Amino acid sequence: MAHFYDPNGDIHTEMELDGVGGACVLVKADVHRDGAMSPTFPFYHLIETEGFAKMTKRLGYQVVGLPNYLIYHYNE
């Protein structure tokens, strides 16, 4: 998704994804209420954030990324 970054692009631009990385994941509370979690066990051969994306899609939710939304890591 990093290859789609446009410094002048709209930060609300969405693109559909099959999986997610663990840097920053924004999740609506209803998704967790329906039982989605980051599995520590193999879920369709995937674990953690990749398994979470697969689980949410199996529950009928859409997984999207925000290619123009930058996340910064800060060390204290």
Coordinates of C-alpha atoms in Angstrom, one line a residue:
M1 CA 0.0 0.0 0.0
A2 CA 3.0 2.3 0.6
H3 CA 3.5 2.5 -3.2
F4 CA 0.1 4.2 -3.5
Y5 CA 1.0 7.1 -1.2
D6 CA 0.3 10.5 -2.7
P7 CA 1.6 13.5 -0.6
N8 CA -1.0 15.7 -2.2
G9 CA -3.8 13.1 -2.0
D10 CA -6.9 13.1 0.2
I11 CA -6.2 11.3 3.5
H12 CA -9.7 9.8 3.3
T13 CA -8.9 7.8 0.2
E14 CA -9.6 4.1 0.9
M15 CA -8.4 1.0 -0.9
E16 CA -9.8 -2.5 -0.2
L17 CA -7.3 -4.9 1.4
D18 CA -7.0 -8.7 2.0
G19 CA -4.7 -8.3 5.0
V20 CA -3.4 -5.7 7.4
G21 CA -0.1 -5.0 9.2
G22 CA 0.2 -4.3 12.8
A23 CA 1.6 -0.7 12.7
C24 CA -1.8 1.0 13.3
V25 CA -5.1 -0.8 13.0
L26 CA -8.3 1.3 13.5
V27 CA -11.3 -1.0 14.3
K28 CA -14.9 -0.1 14.9
A29 CA -16.2 -1.5 18.2
D30 CA -19.0 -3.5 16.5
V31 CA -16.4 -5.6 14.8
H32 CA -15.0 -6.7 18.2
R33 CA -18.5 -7.1 19.6
D34 CA -19.2 -9.6 16.8
G35 CA -16.2 -11.7 18.0
A36 CA -13.3 -10.6 15.8
M37 CA -9.9 -10.7 17.4
S38 CA -6.3 -11.1 16.5
P39 CA -6.0 -14.9 16.7
T40 CA -3.0 -16.4 18.4
F41 CA -4.0 -19.7 16.7
P42 CA -4.0 -20.4 12.9
F43 CA -7.2 -19.0 11.4
Y44 CA -7.3 -20.2 7.8
H45 CA -3.5 -20.5 8.0
L46 CA -3.1 -16.9 9.2
I47 CA -2.3 -15.5 12.7
E48 CA -2.3 -12.1 14.4
T49 CA -3.2 -9.1 12.1
E50 CA -3.4 -11.1 8.9
G51 CA -5.8 -13.6 10.7
F52 CA -7.7 -10.6 12.1
A53 CA -8.3 -9.3 8.5
K54 CA -9.5 -12.7 7.3
M55 CA -11.8 -13.1 10.4
T56 CA -13.4 -9.7 9.8
K57 CA -14.0 -10.5 6.2
R58 CA -15.6 -13.8 7.1
L59 CA -17.9 -11.9 9.5
G60 CA -19.0 -9.7 6.5
Y61 CA -17.0 -6.6 7.2
Q62 CA -14.9 -4.7 4.7
V63 CA -11.1 -4.3 5.3
V64 CA -9.7 -1.0 3.9
G65 CA -6.4 0.8 4.0
L66 CA -5.8 4.6 4.0
P67 CA -2.8 5.0 1.7
N68 CA -2.5 8.7 2.2
Y69 CA -2.8 8.6 6.0
L70 CA 0.7 8.7 7.6
I71 CA 1.5 7.1 10.9
Y72 CA 4.6 8.2 12.8
H73 CA 6.4 6.2 15.5
Y74 CA 7.7 8.3 18.3
N75 CA 10.4 7.2 20.8
E76 CA 10.2 8.8 24.2

